[in-house]
Structures are given as structure tokens and as C-alpha cells.
Amino acid sequence: MPMVLPHLKFLILFTILGCGAMGCASVPANSQHDSFADYAESVFRHQSTVLSRLMMLSEADQLPENEIFANTEQAMHDACQLLNEYAERESDGEHMGLRFKAKVQASIEGCDTSIQKMEALLAVIDQYPLPDR
């Protein structure tokens, strides 16, 4: 009987990890997405749109030079680092372990939140553009 408990713990751990690897992680309650994979792809695409907007503003010399803007942009890059690494590895056809996939899944909601904060700052720029320099 004492051997049942270790096997049960292993089975529970395997089920949790397997579920995460197959994409049955939870989607945030306020999300309109059907699956975690859809949510992750949506977050990645949203980030790409925001990054494109940042590059366009930078090239036009329209980005504000203040600490809040710089910190928000850096926070977005930091929060989305694992998602970007995952996308790059997947694009290269690399194998990713369950532990790495679980870390990516755990970071997606924070990445999404940081993108929304950056987008809110960009909306202010759209509302009050900087004068031409």
C-alpha cells in the first residue's frame, strides 16, 4: 500500500503537465477566446501590432522621451520575452520541454496586461501628438 501514494503523485503531476502541453491551460475569464492557444496567438499578434506602431513613431521621431514611456516599453518587452522566445523556437522547429511551455503559459496574461498598458500610452500620443522636431 505505501507504493500507491508515490504513483498517485506521479500520475497527478503527469496529468497537470500533459494538460499544459496540450493547450488546455485556462483562458482568462474576460477573454473571448475558445482555447489557450488562440489566446496566446492573439496576444502575440497584438504585441506585434504595438511593436510596429512603436517602430513607426520612432522613425518619425514622435516617441516621447520620458521615464514612464521608456519603463512601460521595457516592461512590455520583459513580460513578453518568454512568448517571443516560444514563437521563435516554434518557427525554427525546435523542441520545447514541458517546463518551458508551462513557464510560457504562466507568463501570457502578464504579457497581455503589459501590452495593454503600452497601447494606452500610445493612445495618448495619438490624442496629443508631439510637434514636429
PDB file of C-alpha atoms in Angstrom, residues 36-128:
ATOM      1  CA  PHE A  36      -5.457  28.952 -24.604  1.00  0.00           C
ATOM      2  CA  ALA A  37      -3.632  28.529 -27.931  1.00  0.00           C
ATOM      3  CA  ASP A  38      -5.999  31.060 -29.541  1.00  0.00           C
ATOM      4  CA  TYR A  39      -5.456  33.439 -26.637  1.00  0.00           C
ATOM      5  CA  ALA A  40      -1.649  33.112 -26.864  1.00  0.00           C
ATOM      6  CA  GLU A  41      -1.698  33.706 -30.624  1.00  0.00           C
ATOM      7  CA  SER A  42      -3.928  36.743 -30.149  1.00  0.00           C
ATOM      8  CA  VAL A  43      -1.569  38.189 -27.536  1.00  0.00           C
ATOM      9  CA  PHE A  44       1.426  37.603 -29.817  1.00  0.00           C
ATOM     10  CA  ARG A  45      -0.322  39.330 -32.741  1.00  0.00           C
ATOM     11  CA  HIS A  46      -1.408  42.228 -30.524  1.00  0.00           C
ATOM     12  CA  GLN A  47       2.167  42.691 -29.349  1.00  0.00           C
ATOM     13  CA  SER A  48       3.384  42.675 -32.957  1.00  0.00           C
ATOM     14  CA  THR A  49       0.902  45.420 -33.828  1.00  0.00           C
ATOM     15  CA  VAL A  50       2.019  47.546 -30.882  1.00  0.00           C
ATOM     16  CA  LEU A  51       5.694  46.999 -31.735  1.00  0.00           C
ATOM     17  CA  SER A  52       5.051  48.040 -35.337  1.00  0.00           C
ATOM     18  CA  ARG A  53       3.370  51.203 -34.090  1.00  0.00           C
ATOM     19  CA  LEU A  54       6.331  51.925 -31.804  1.00  0.00           C
ATOM     20  CA  MET A  55       8.775  51.488 -34.699  1.00  0.00           C
ATOM     21  CA  MET A  56       6.755  53.832 -36.918  1.00  0.00           C
ATOM     22  CA  LEU A  57       6.628  56.501 -34.207  1.00  0.00           C
ATOM     23  CA  SER A  58      10.328  56.077 -33.514  1.00  0.00           C
ATOM     24  CA  GLU A  59      11.219  56.501 -37.181  1.00  0.00           C
ATOM     25  CA  ALA A  60       9.060  59.646 -37.306  1.00  0.00           C
ATOM     26  CA  ASP A  61      10.745  60.892 -34.108  1.00  0.00           C
ATOM     27  CA  GLN A  62       7.341  61.029 -32.423  1.00  0.00           C
ATOM     28  CA  LEU A  63       8.059  58.948 -29.304  1.00  0.00           C
ATOM     29  CA  PRO A  64       8.067  60.878 -26.044  1.00  0.00           C
ATOM     30  CA  GLU A  65      11.353  60.866 -24.210  1.00  0.00           C
ATOM     31  CA  ASN A  66      10.171  60.301 -20.658  1.00  0.00           C
ATOM     32  CA  GLU A  67      10.758  57.691 -17.989  1.00  0.00           C
ATOM     33  CA  ILE A  68       7.157  56.446 -17.830  1.00  0.00           C
ATOM     34  CA  PHE A  69       7.096  55.676 -21.545  1.00  0.00           C
ATOM     35  CA  ALA A  70      10.525  54.021 -21.501  1.00  0.00           C
ATOM     36  CA  ASN A  71       9.673  51.959 -18.409  1.00  0.00           C
ATOM     37  CA  THR A  72       6.346  50.815 -19.862  1.00  0.00           C
ATOM     38  CA  GLU A  73       8.004  49.779 -23.104  1.00  0.00           C
ATOM     39  CA  GLN A  74      10.730  47.868 -21.250  1.00  0.00           C
ATOM     40  CA  ALA A  75       8.130  46.196 -19.004  1.00  0.00           C
ATOM     41  CA  MET A  76       6.278  45.002 -22.118  1.00  0.00           C
ATOM     42  CA  HIS A  77       9.464  43.562 -23.620  1.00  0.00           C
ATOM     43  CA  ASP A  78      10.310  41.825 -20.333  1.00  0.00           C
ATOM     44  CA  ALA A  79       6.793  40.451 -19.768  1.00  0.00           C
ATOM     45  CA  CYS A  80       6.554  39.091 -23.323  1.00  0.00           C
ATOM     46  CA  GLN A  81      10.081  37.676 -23.532  1.00  0.00           C
ATOM     47  CA  LEU A  82       9.006  34.060 -22.989  1.00  0.00           C
ATOM     48  CA  LEU A  83       6.174  34.280 -25.509  1.00  0.00           C
ATOM     49  CA  ASN A  84       8.561  35.729 -28.093  1.00  0.00           C
ATOM     50  CA  GLU A  85      11.144  33.042 -27.356  1.00  0.00           C
ATOM     51  CA  TYR A  86       8.451  30.380 -27.736  1.00  0.00           C
ATOM     52  CA  ALA A  87       7.346  31.823 -31.098  1.00  0.00           C
ATOM     53  CA  GLU A  88      10.941  31.947 -32.325  1.00  0.00           C
ATOM     54  CA  ARG A  89      11.657  28.380 -31.244  1.00  0.00           C
ATOM     55  CA  GLU A  90       8.446  27.126 -32.805  1.00  0.00           C
ATOM     56  CA  SER A  91       9.266  28.959 -36.035  1.00  0.00           C
ATOM     57  CA  ASP A  92      12.697  27.287 -36.061  1.00  0.00           C
ATOM     58  CA  GLY A  93      11.118  23.876 -35.424  1.00  0.00           C
ATOM     59  CA  GLU A  94      12.898  23.434 -32.092  1.00  0.00           C
ATOM     60  CA  HIS A  95      11.657  21.032 -29.439  1.00  0.00           C
ATOM     61  CA  MET A  96      10.480  22.696 -26.233  1.00  0.00           C
ATOM     62  CA  GLY A  97      10.192  20.954 -22.919  1.00  0.00           C
ATOM     63  CA  LEU A  98       7.098  20.849 -20.766  1.00  0.00           C
ATOM     64  CA  ARG A  99       8.703  23.057 -18.126  1.00  0.00           C
ATOM     65  CA  PHE A 100       9.420  25.798 -20.671  1.00  0.00           C
ATOM     66  CA  LYS A 101       5.890  25.557 -22.101  1.00  0.00           C
ATOM     67  CA  ALA A 102       4.442  25.861 -18.601  1.00  0.00           C
ATOM     68  CA  LYS A 103       6.545  28.992 -17.987  1.00  0.00           C
ATOM     69  CA  VAL A 104       5.301  30.495 -21.241  1.00  0.00           C
ATOM     70  CA  GLN A 105       1.693  29.733 -20.323  1.00  0.00           C
ATOM     71  CA  ALA A 106       2.153  31.304 -16.899  1.00  0.00           C
ATOM     72  CA  SER A 107       3.553  34.492 -18.460  1.00  0.00           C
ATOM     73  CA  ILE A 108       0.934  35.159 -21.162  1.00  0.00           C
ATOM     74  CA  GLU A 109      -1.577  37.068 -19.041  1.00  0.00           C
ATOM     75  CA  GLY A 110       1.146  39.397 -17.696  1.00  0.00           C
ATOM     76  CA  CYS A 111       2.360  39.933 -21.244  1.00  0.00           C
ATOM     77  CA  ASP A 112      -1.177  40.804 -22.349  1.00  0.00           C
ATOM     78  CA  THR A 113      -1.566  43.292 -19.496  1.00  0.00           C
ATOM     79  CA  SER A 114       1.738  44.995 -20.302  1.00  0.00           C
ATOM     80  CA  ILE A 115       0.764  45.306 -23.980  1.00  0.00           C
ATOM     81  CA  GLN A 116      -2.488  46.969 -22.957  1.00  0.00           C
ATOM     82  CA  LYS A 117      -0.573  49.473 -20.796  1.00  0.00           C
ATOM     83  CA  MET A 118       1.741  50.321 -23.709  1.00  0.00           C
ATOM     84  CA  GLU A 119      -1.240  50.666 -26.012  1.00  0.00           C
ATOM     85  CA  ALA A 120      -2.882  53.090 -23.563  1.00  0.00           C
ATOM     86  CA  LEU A 121       0.230  55.296 -23.689  1.00  0.00           C
ATOM     87  CA  LEU A 122       0.188  55.150 -27.484  1.00  0.00           C
ATOM     88  CA  ALA A 123      -3.450  56.284 -27.438  1.00  0.00           C
ATOM     89  CA  VAL A 124      -2.352  59.399 -25.544  1.00  0.00           C
ATOM     90  CA  ILE A 125       0.247  60.091 -28.250  1.00  0.00           C
ATOM     91  CA  ASP A 126      -2.469  59.733 -30.897  1.00  0.00           C
ATOM     92  CA  GLN A 127      -4.639  62.162 -28.965  1.00  0.00           C
ATOM     93  CA  TYR A 128      -1.850  64.678 -28.284  1.00  0.00           C
TER      94      TYR A 128
END
